[in-house]
């Protein structure tokens, strides 16, 4: 098969999507000790750089993460260390700060190389609204980016800030605090969720309701299960059935469904009634029945549906679903097997693109590739009309106005009207990126422009491209950040869109070259990583065990 199919179905009873605060808080485990600021890597060649550089860089740095002596740190474009390489793990920069770990402890550095949160906590969370949760000896609190403790580290559990408020548990009861560490809603709830659309779900005496930001119980605790509000509606469960309430607490859509979708898209949502799918509007009216094994959200007037050609099916939503026998997934996932067929319906329930096709891809640039009966490929528009007749042995989705098609062992490039870019039969071809497509004729590769003209001559032995047999989402393109990896005389280098050699052909494998952003390329030479600029000059000599691309923080 040329397409790898996969899909993930998670079957749930109850609110599978709601994991915000029921049970243990889901934190990203991050954290490390303050003495790290004074330490350096074991590698003597980097010792002076690290000591001299820490904490002196200006905000707005362009940094790269590197590994020396088994430890991670960050360097600037001169190769000087801004954050010393003494950490066993980092989590990447977010809002100008990075979580770092040393000796099992976590903390935060800023992009200037200064400690924001001491590296002494067992766990730290990502920053939310300028505040991070930290845990020490089993107790939680809040710290801001200046390192100021907003809430003492003595709470049982905390959640992220959302809408200016965060849930906090102490003595087995939940309350809400503001960004200044002031208690806004006193402790009284056994479970809570975060605020959405001005309301937060709370549980008291075994039932769920909703409070506003002052703590007023806007919707009494009378439901067995709830989800967050979206577009003024929230799913609620009464005994074994689901419905929707509005922000005033009115049960706008009666609780009569086996399962519901958390969100309405384009005014409609798939639900399960009597173990059969149908779509309802925001008033609860059944607009049409959907006799399929899976049903998805609407987008641009169409919804993806699937039929499983097998002896059984548990069913599932292709979106965020809650309720009995509701599978949760993501609309747009690949298909797991040939027996699972994708199709599309319109807002009246009519089948626009049939599940009788062997395969229907996702829409890209207004067209979806189709493997039609008869083992031929083409592409249809949103009306189900074959714009590209089913006549090819295989084809890719459209990207930047073009697709690659296969007939026999030969490849060609076509535009969205089906016109061939060139009559030349190719031995391989990529999709277009940055105005160029890689093409192979015989044993050599070159590049053509969008008019079919040869922009870079046939002379390369290979061009680095994702494999054709990977999933349907892979963008099989050569150029990224203005550069493409090409092989010449048995060695890999990089060229720009004019065909100029930017990085000389010195690497054994295409995986020895990475990046190109910020006009810096990560290069591996003799087992060590360094950095070259776009003139091909080695700016930072190869001395790192691992190195990642430069990024503007």
Coordinates of C-alpha atoms in Angstrom, one line a residue:
X1 CA 0.0 0.0 0.0
X2 CA 1.2 3.5 -0.7
X3 CA -0.8 5.0 2.1
X4 CA -0.4 4.0 5.7
X5 CA -3.8 4.0 7.4
X6 CA -4.3 4.6 11.1
X7 CA -7.0 5.8 13.4
X8 CA -7.4 5.8 17.1
X9 CA -10.8 5.1 18.8
X10 CA -11.1 5.5 22.5
X11 CA -14.3 4.1 24.0
X12 CA -15.7 5.9 27.0
X13 CA -18.4 5.9 29.5
X14 CA -19.0 9.3 30.9
X15 CA -17.1 12.4 30.1
X16 CA -13.9 11.1 28.6
X17 CA -12.8 14.5 27.3
X18 CA -13.1 16.2 30.8
X19 CA -9.9 15.4 32.6
X20 CA -9.1 18.9 33.9
X21 CA -9.5 18.4 37.6
X22 CA -11.4 15.2 38.4
X23 CA -8.8 13.0 40.1
X24 CA -5.2 14.0 40.1
X25 CA -4.3 17.2 38.3
X26 CA -2.7 16.5 35.0
X27 CA 0.6 18.5 35.1
X28 CA 3.5 18.5 32.8
X29 CA 6.3 17.1 34.9
X30 CA 9.1 19.6 34.8
X31 CA 11.7 20.8 37.4
X32 CA 15.9 21.2 38.8
X33 CA 18.6 22.7 41.7
X34 CA 19.7 26.3 42.0
X35 CA 23.4 25.3 42.1
X36 CA 23.0 24.5 38.4
X37 CA 23.6 28.2 37.7
X38 CA 27.2 27.9 38.9
X39 CA 28.0 24.6 37.3
X40 CA 29.5 23.8 33.9
X41 CA 29.7 20.9 31.6
X42 CA 32.5 18.4 31.9
X43 CA 33.8 19.2 28.5
X44 CA 36.8 21.5 29.1
X45 CA 36.4 23.3 25.7
X46 CA 33.0 24.6 26.8
X47 CA 33.8 25.5 30.5
X48 CA 35.0 29.1 29.9
X49 CA 32.1 29.8 27.5
X50 CA 29.5 28.6 30.0
X51 CA 30.8 30.5 33.0
X52 CA 31.3 33.7 31.1
X53 CA 28.0 33.6 29.2
X54 CA 25.4 32.6 31.9
X55 CA 22.9 35.4 32.6
X56 CA 24.4 38.1 30.4
X57 CA 22.4 37.7 27.2
X58 CA 19.8 40.2 26.2
X59 CA 16.1 39.3 25.8
X60 CA 15.0 38.3 22.3
X61 CA 17.9 35.9 21.9
X62 CA 18.1 33.4 19.0
X63 CA 19.1 30.2 20.8
X64 CA 19.7 26.5 20.0
X65 CA 19.5 23.6 22.4
X66 CA 22.7 21.4 22.5
X67 CA 24.0 18.4 24.4
X68 CA 27.5 18.2 25.9
X69 CA 28.8 15.5 28.2
X70 CA 25.3 14.0 28.3
X71 CA 23.7 17.3 29.5
X72 CA 21.6 19.9 27.8
X73 CA 22.0 23.6 27.6
X74 CA 21.4 26.6 25.2
X75 CA 23.8 28.5 23.0
X76 CA 23.6 31.7 21.0
X77 CA 24.7 32.1 17.4
X78 CA 28.3 32.7 18.4
X79 CA 28.4 29.4 20.2
X80 CA 28.5 30.9 23.7
X81 CA 26.4 29.3 26.4
X82 CA 23.4 31.3 27.6
X83 CA 22.1 28.5 29.7
X84 CA 24.8 26.0 30.9
X85 CA 24.8 22.5 29.7
X86 CA 24.1 20.9 33.1
X87 CA 20.5 19.6 32.7
X88 CA 19.3 16.1 32.1
X89 CA 16.1 17.3 30.4
X90 CA 14.5 20.5 29.1
X91 CA 11.0 21.2 27.8
X92 CA 11.6 23.9 25.2
X93 CA 10.9 27.6 25.5
X94 CA 7.4 28.9 26.1
X95 CA 6.7 32.6 26.5
X96 CA 10.4 33.4 27.0
X97 CA 11.1 30.8 29.7
X98 CA 12.2 27.1 29.6
X99 CA 11.7 24.4 32.2
X100 CA 15.0 22.5 33.0
X101 CA 15.7 19.4 35.1
X102 CA 18.7 18.4 37.1
X103 CA 19.1 15.6 39.7
X104 CA 15.4 15.0 39.5
X105 CA 14.4 18.6 40.3
X106 CA 12.8 21.2 38.1
X107 CA 12.9 24.9 37.6
X108 CA 12.8 27.7 35.0
X109 CA 15.3 29.8 33.2
X110 CA 14.5 32.8 31.0
X111 CA 15.8 33.5 27.6
X112 CA 18.5 35.8 29.1
X113 CA 20.0 32.9 31.0
X114 CA 18.7 33.9 34.4
X115 CA 17.0 31.6 36.9
X116 CA 13.3 32.5 37.1
X117 CA 12.1 29.7 39.3
X118 CA 14.8 27.9 41.4
X119 CA 15.7 24.4 40.2
X120 CA 14.4 22.8 43.4
X121 CA 10.9 21.5 42.7
X122 CA 9.7 18.0 42.1
X123 CA 7.2 19.2 39.5
X124 CA 6.5 22.4 37.6
X125 CA 3.7 23.1 35.2
X126 CA 3.8 25.2 32.0
X127 CA 3.0 28.8 32.5
X128 CA -0.7 29.8 32.1
X129 CA -1.6 33.5 32.1
X130 CA 1.9 34.3 33.5
X131 CA 1.7 31.8 36.4
X132 CA 3.2 28.4 36.9
X133 CA 2.2 25.7 39.4
X134 CA 5.0 24.1 41.4
X135 CA 5.1 21.1 43.7
X136 CA 7.5 20.5 46.6
X137 CA 7.2 17.5 49.0
X138 CA 3.7 16.8 47.8
X139 CA 2.4 20.3 48.2
X140 CA 1.5 22.8 45.5
X141 CA 1.6 26.5 45.0
X142 CA 1.9 29.3 42.3
X143 CA 4.9 31.3 41.2
X144 CA 5.0 34.1 38.6
X145 CA 7.8 34.7 36.0
X146 CA 9.6 37.0 38.4
X147 CA 10.0 34.1 40.8
X148 CA 7.5 35.6 43.2
X149 CA 5.4 33.1 45.2
X150 CA 1.8 34.0 44.4
X151 CA 0.2 31.2 46.5
X152 CA 2.1 29.4 49.3
X153 CA 3.4 25.9 48.4
X154 CA 1.1 24.2 50.9
X155 CA -2.0 23.2 48.8
X156 CA -3.0 19.6 48.1
X157 CA -3.6 20.2 44.4
X158 CA -4.0 23.1 41.9
X159 CA -5.2 23.5 38.4
X160 CA -4.0 26.0 35.7
X161 CA -5.3 29.5 35.5
X162 CA -8.1 30.0 33.0
X163 CA -10.0 33.2 32.6
X164 CA -8.0 34.8 35.5
X165 CA -8.9 32.1 38.0
X166 CA -7.4 28.8 39.1
X167 CA -8.8 25.9 41.2
X168 CA -7.0 25.1 44.4
X169 CA -7.7 22.1 46.7
X170 CA -7.0 22.1 50.4
X171 CA -8.5 19.9 53.1
X172 CA -10.2 17.9 50.3
X173 CA -12.3 20.9 49.2
X174 CA -11.8 23.0 46.0
X175 CA -11.8 26.8 45.8
X176 CA -10.7 29.4 43.2
X177 CA -7.9 32.0 43.5
X178 CA -7.1 35.0 41.3
X179 CA -3.8 35.9 39.7
X180 CA -2.8 37.9 42.8
X181 CA -3.2 34.9 45.0
X182 CA -6.5 36.1 46.5
X183 CA -9.2 33.6 47.3
X184 CA -12.3 34.5 45.2
X185 CA -14.5 31.5 45.7
X186 CA -14.2 29.7 49.1
X187 CA -13.5 26.0 49.4
X188 CA -16.7 24.0 49.2
X189 CA -16.6 21.7 46.1
X190 CA -15.5 18.0 45.8
X191 CA -14.5 18.5 42.1
X192 CA -14.3 21.4 39.7
X193 CA -13.3 22.2 36.1
X194 CA -11.8 25.5 34.8
X195 CA -13.8 28.5 33.6
X196 CA -15.1 28.7 30.1
X197 CA -17.5 31.4 28.8
X198 CA -17.6 32.8 32.4
X199 CA -18.8 29.6 34.1
X200 CA -17.0 26.7 35.8
X201 CA -18.5 23.3 36.5
X202 CA -18.5 22.4 40.2
X203 CA -19.5 19.2 42.1
X204 CA -21.2 19.3 45.5
X205 CA -23.0 16.6 47.3
X206 CA -22.5 14.2 44.4
X207 CA -24.1 16.5 41.8
X208 CA -22.8 19.0 39.2
X209 CA -23.7 22.6 38.5
X210 CA -22.0 25.8 37.4
X211 CA -20.7 28.9 39.2
X212 CA -19.8 32.3 37.9
X213 CA -16.5 34.2 38.7
X214 CA -18.0 35.6 41.9
X215 CA -18.9 32.2 43.2
X216 CA -22.6 32.5 42.6
X217 CA -24.2 29.2 41.8
X218 CA -25.7 30.2 38.4
X219 CA -26.9 26.6 37.7
X220 CA -27.8 24.5 40.7
X221 CA -25.9 21.2 41.3
X222 CA -28.4 18.8 39.9
X223 CA -26.7 16.9 37.1
X224 CA -24.8 13.6 37.3
X225 CA -22.2 14.7 34.8
X226 CA -21.4 17.8 32.8
X227 CA -18.9 19.2 30.2
X228 CA -17.7 22.7 29.6
X229 CA -19.7 25.4 27.8
X230 CA -19.2 26.1 24.1
X231 CA -21.3 28.5 22.1
X232 CA -23.6 29.0 25.1
X233 CA -24.4 25.3 25.5
X234 CA -23.0 22.6 27.9
X235 CA -23.6 18.8 27.7
X236 CA -25.2 17.4 30.9
X237 CA -26.1 13.9 32.0
X238 CA -29.3 13.1 33.9
X239 CA -29.2 9.5 35.0
X240 CA -28.1 7.6 31.8
X241 CA -29.0 10.2 29.2
X242 CA -27.4 13.4 27.8
X243 CA -28.8 16.7 26.9
X244 CA -27.6 20.4 26.8
X245 CA -28.2 23.3 29.1
X246 CA -27.8 27.0 28.3
X247 CA -26.0 29.5 30.6
X248 CA -29.1 30.2 32.6
X249 CA -29.5 26.5 33.4
X250 CA -32.4 25.8 31.1
X251 CA -32.4 22.3 29.7
X252 CA -32.6 23.6 26.1
X253 CA -32.1 20.1 24.6
X254 CA -33.8 17.4 26.7
X255 CA -31.6 14.7 28.2
X256 CA -32.6 11.8 26.0
X257 CA -29.4 10.9 24.1
X258 CA -27.1 7.9 24.7
X259 CA -24.1 10.0 23.7
X260 CA -23.5 13.6 22.5
X261 CA -20.7 15.5 20.9
X262 CA -19.2 18.2 23.1
X263 CA -19.3 20.9 20.3
X264 CA -21.7 22.1 17.7
X265 CA -20.0 22.8 14.3
X266 CA -21.7 24.9 11.8
X267 CA -24.9 24.6 13.9
X268 CA -25.0 20.8 14.0
X269 CA -23.7 18.0 16.2
X270 CA -23.7 14.2 15.9
X271 CA -25.4 12.4 18.7
X272 CA -26.5 8.8 19.5
X273 CA -30.2 8.2 20.0
X274 CA -31.3 4.6 20.7
X275 CA -27.8 3.5 19.7
X276 CA -28.1 5.1 16.3
X277 CA -26.4 8.2 14.9
X278 CA -28.2 11.4 14.0
X279 CA -27.5 15.1 13.7
X280 CA -29.2 17.7 15.8
X281 CA -29.4 21.5 15.7
X282 CA -28.8 23.8 18.6
X283 CA -32.5 23.6 19.6
X284 CA -32.3 19.8 19.8
X285 CA -34.2 19.1 16.6
X286 CA -33.1 15.9 14.8
X287 CA -32.1 17.3 11.3
X288 CA -31.4 13.9 9.8
X289 CA -30.4 10.3 10.7
X290 CA -26.9 9.1 10.0
X291 CA -26.8 5.3 9.6
X292 CA -23.0 5.0 9.7
X293 CA -20.4 3.5 12.0
X294 CA -18.8 6.8 12.8
X295 CA -19.9 10.4 12.3
X296 CA -17.8 13.6 12.4
X297 CA -18.1 17.4 12.7
X298 CA -19.2 19.6 9.9
X299 CA -16.6 21.8 8.2
X300 CA -17.2 24.0 5.1
X301 CA -20.6 22.3 4.7
X302 CA -19.5 18.7 4.8
X303 CA -19.0 16.1 7.5
X304 CA -16.8 13.0 7.4
X305 CA -18.5 9.7 8.0
X306 CA -17.2 6.2 8.0
X307 CA -18.5 2.7 7.3
X308 CA -16.6 -0.3 8.7
X309 CA -16.9 -3.3 6.4
X310 CA -16.6 -5.9 9.0
X311 CA -18.7 -8.2 11.2
X312 CA -18.9 -5.8 14.1
X313 CA -18.5 -2.1 15.0
X314 CA -18.5 -0.3 18.3
X315 CA -19.1 3.0 16.5
X316 CA -17.6 6.3 17.4
X317 CA -17.5 10.0 16.9
X318 CA -14.8 11.6 14.7
X319 CA -14.7 14.5 17.2
X320 CA -14.8 15.1 20.9
X321 CA -17.6 12.9 22.2
X322 CA -19.1 12.0 25.6
X323 CA -21.5 9.4 26.7
X324 CA -22.2 5.7 26.5
X325 CA -20.5 3.8 23.6
X326 CA -19.0 7.0 22.3
X327 CA -15.6 6.7 20.8
X328 CA -13.4 9.8 20.9
X329 CA -11.0 10.7 18.2
X330 CA -10.1 13.4 15.8
X331 CA -11.7 14.2 12.6
X332 CA -9.2 13.8 9.8
X333 CA -7.3 10.8 11.2
X334 CA -6.1 8.2 8.7
X335 CA -8.1 5.0 8.1
X336 CA -6.9 1.9 10.0
X337 CA -7.7 -0.7 7.4
X338 CA -9.1 -1.1 3.9
X339 CA -12.4 -2.3 5.3
X340 CA -13.0 1.1 6.9
X341 CA -14.4 3.4 4.3
X342 CA -14.6 7.2 4.4
X343 CA -17.3 9.4 2.8
X344 CA -18.8 12.8 3.2
X345 CA -22.4 14.0 3.8
X346 CA -23.9 17.5 3.4
X347 CA -26.1 19.3 5.9
X348 CA -29.2 17.6 4.6
X349 CA -27.7 14.2 5.2
X350 CA -27.2 13.4 1.6
X351 CA -24.1 11.4 0.7
X352 CA -22.0 13.7 -1.4
X353 CA -18.9 11.4 -1.7
X354 CA -19.7 7.8 -1.4
X355 CA -18.3 5.3 1.0
X356 CA -18.4 2.8 -1.9
X357 CA -15.0 4.1 -3.0
X358 CA -12.0 2.1 -1.9
X359 CA -10.5 5.2 -0.3
X360 CA -11.4 8.9 0.1
X361 CA -8.8 11.3 1.3
X362 CA -9.1 14.5 3.3
X363 CA -9.9 17.7 1.4
X364 CA -6.8 19.7 0.4
X365 CA -7.2 23.0 -1.5
X366 CA -10.8 22.1 -2.2
X367 CA -10.2 18.6 -3.6
X368 CA -10.0 15.1 -2.1
X369 CA -8.2 12.2 -3.7
X370 CA -10.4 9.2 -4.3
X371 CA -9.4 5.5 -5.0
X372 CA -12.4 4.6 -7.1
X373 CA -13.8 1.1 -7.9
X374 CA -11.7 -0.3 -10.7
X375 CA -8.4 0.5 -8.9
X376 CA -7.9 4.0 -10.3
X377 CA -7.3 7.3 -8.6
X378 CA -8.8 10.7 -9.2
X379 CA -9.9 13.8 -7.2
X380 CA -13.4 15.1 -6.4
X381 CA -14.6 18.6 -5.4
X382 CA -16.9 19.3 -2.5
X383 CA -19.9 18.5 -4.6
X384 CA -18.6 14.9 -5.2
X385 CA -17.8 15.7 -8.9
X386 CA -14.6 14.1 -10.3
X387 CA -12.6 17.2 -11.3
X388 CA -9.6 14.8 -11.9
X389 CA -11.0 11.7 -13.6
X390 CA -10.2 8.4 -11.9
X391 CA -7.5 7.3 -14.4
X392 CA -4.2 7.1 -12.4
X393 CA -2.6 4.2 -10.6
X394 CA -2.0 6.6 -7.6
X395 CA -1.9 10.3 -6.8
X396 CA -1.1 12.6 -3.9
X397 CA -3.3 15.3 -2.4
X398 CA -3.0 18.8 -3.9
X399 CA -0.4 21.2 -2.5
X400 CA 0.3 24.7 -3.7
X401 CA -2.0 24.0 -6.7
X402 CA -0.4 20.8 -7.9
X403 CA -0.5 17.0 -7.3
X404 CA 1.8 14.1 -8.3
X405 CA 0.2 11.2 -10.2
X406 CA 1.5 7.8 -11.2
X407 CA 0.8 5.8 -14.3
X408 CA 2.6 2.5 -14.4
X409 CA 6.2 3.2 -13.2
X410 CA 6.2 6.8 -14.3
X411 CA 5.2 10.0 -12.6
X412 CA 3.9 13.3 -13.7
X413 CA 2.7 16.6 -12.1
X414 CA -0.8 18.0 -12.7
X415 CA -2.6 21.1 -11.8
X416 CA -6.1 21.4 -10.3
X417 CA -7.8 21.3 -13.7
X418 CA -5.9 18.0 -14.5
X419 CA -3.5 19.6 -17.0
X420 CA 0.0 18.1 -17.1
X421 CA 2.8 20.4 -16.1
X422 CA 5.0 18.6 -18.6
X423 CA 4.5 15.7 -21.0
X424 CA 7.8 14.3 -19.8
X425 CA 7.4 11.0 -17.9
X426 CA 9.4 11.1 -14.7
X427 CA 10.9 8.4 -12.5
X428 CA 9.9 10.3 -9.4
X429 CA 8.7 13.7 -8.3
X430 CA 7.9 15.7 -5.2
X431 CA 5.2 18.2 -4.5
X432 CA 5.9 21.9 -4.9
X433 CA 7.3 24.0 -2.1
X434 CA 8.8 27.5 -2.3
X435 CA 8.0 27.4 -6.1
X436 CA 10.0 24.3 -6.9
X437 CA 9.4 20.6 -7.3
X438 CA 12.1 17.9 -7.3
X439 CA 12.0 15.7 -10.3
X440 CA 13.9 12.6 -11.3
X441 CA 14.8 11.4 -14.8
X442 CA 16.9 8.3 -15.1
X443 CA 19.4 8.4 -12.3
X444 CA 19.5 12.2 -11.8
X445 CA 17.5 14.7 -10.0
X446 CA 16.7 18.3 -10.8
X447 CA 14.1 20.9 -10.0
X448 CA 11.3 22.5 -12.1
X449 CA 9.2 25.6 -11.5
X450 CA 5.4 26.0 -11.6
X451 CA 5.6 26.6 -15.4
X452 CA 7.3 23.3 -16.0
X453 CA 10.6 24.9 -16.8
X454 CA 13.9 23.4 -15.6
X455 CA 15.0 25.7 -12.8
X456 CA 17.9 23.6 -11.4
X457 CA 19.6 21.2 -13.8
X458 CA 19.6 17.3 -13.5
X459 CA 22.8 16.6 -11.7
X460 CA 22.0 15.3 -8.2
X461 CA 22.2 11.6 -7.2
X462 CA 19.4 12.0 -4.6
X463 CA 17.1 14.6 -3.0
X464 CA 16.0 14.2 0.6
X465 CA 12.3 13.6 0.6
X466 CA 9.8 11.8 2.9
X467 CA 9.0 8.3 1.7
X468 CA 6.1 8.0 -0.7
X469 CA 4.6 5.2 1.4
X470 CA 4.1 7.3 4.6
X471 CA 0.7 8.5 5.7
X472 CA -1.6 10.6 3.7
X473 CA -0.6 13.7 5.7
X474 CA 3.1 13.7 4.8
X475 CA 4.1 16.8 2.7
X476 CA 6.5 15.2 0.3
X477 CA 8.5 18.4 -0.5
X478 CA 12.2 19.2 -0.9
X479 CA 12.6 22.8 0.1
X480 CA 12.1 24.1 3.6
X481 CA 13.3 27.4 5.0
X482 CA 14.8 28.2 1.6
X483 CA 17.0 25.1 1.4
X484 CA 16.9 21.5 0.1
X485 CA 19.2 18.6 0.9
X486 CA 20.8 17.1 -2.2
X487 CA 23.4 14.4 -2.8
X488 CA 26.4 15.0 -5.1
X489 CA 29.4 12.8 -5.6
X490 CA 28.3 10.5 -2.8
X491 CA 28.0 13.3 -0.2
X492 CA 25.1 15.4 1.1
X493 CA 24.9 19.2 1.1
X494 CA 22.2 21.9 0.8
X495 CA 21.2 24.2 -2.0
X496 CA 19.0 27.3 -2.1
X497 CA 16.2 27.9 -4.6
X498 CA 18.6 29.4 -7.2
X499 CA 20.6 26.2 -7.2
X500 CA 23.5 27.7 -5.3
X501 CA 25.3 25.3 -3.0
X502 CA 24.8 26.8 0.5
X503 CA 26.2 23.9 2.6
X504 CA 29.1 22.0 0.9
X505 CA 28.7 18.3 0.2
X506 CA 30.5 17.0 3.3
X507 CA 27.9 14.8 5.0
X508 CA 27.5 11.0 4.8
X509 CA 23.7 11.0 5.3
X510 CA 20.9 13.4 4.7
X511 CA 20.1 13.1 8.4
X512 CA 23.4 14.8 9.2
X513 CA 21.9 18.1 8.0
X514 CA 19.0 19.9 9.7
X515 CA 17.3 23.2 9.8
X516 CA 18.0 26.4 7.9
X517 CA 16.0 28.8 10.0
X518 CA 17.7 31.9 11.2
X519 CA 20.2 31.2 8.3
X520 CA 21.9 28.5 10.4
X521 CA 22.2 24.8 9.5
X522 CA 22.9 22.0 12.0
X523 CA 25.7 19.8 10.6
X524 CA 27.2 16.6 11.7
X525 CA 30.9 16.0 11.0
X526 CA 32.9 13.0 12.3
X527 CA 30.2 12.2 14.8
X528 CA 29.9 15.7 16.3
X529 CA 27.4 18.4 15.6
X530 CA 28.1 22.0 14.8
X531 CA 26.5 24.9 12.8
X532 CA 27.2 26.4 9.4
X533 CA 25.8 29.7 8.1
X534 CA 24.3 30.1 4.6
X535 CA 27.7 31.0 3.1
X536 CA 28.9 27.5 4.0
X537 CA 31.2 28.8 6.8
X538 CA 31.4 26.7 9.9
X539 CA 30.4 29.3 12.5
X540 CA 30.2 26.9 15.5
X541 CA 32.7 24.1 15.3
X542 CA 31.4 20.5 15.7
X543 CA 31.7 19.6 19.3
X544 CA 28.2 18.7 20.5
X545 CA 26.7 15.2 21.0
X546 CA 23.4 16.5 19.8
X547 CA 22.2 19.8 18.5
X548 CA 18.9 21.3 17.6
X549 CA 18.0 24.1 15.3
X550 CA 18.2 27.8 16.2
X551 CA 14.9 29.5 17.1
X552 CA 14.0 33.1 17.9
X553 CA 12.8 33.0 21.5

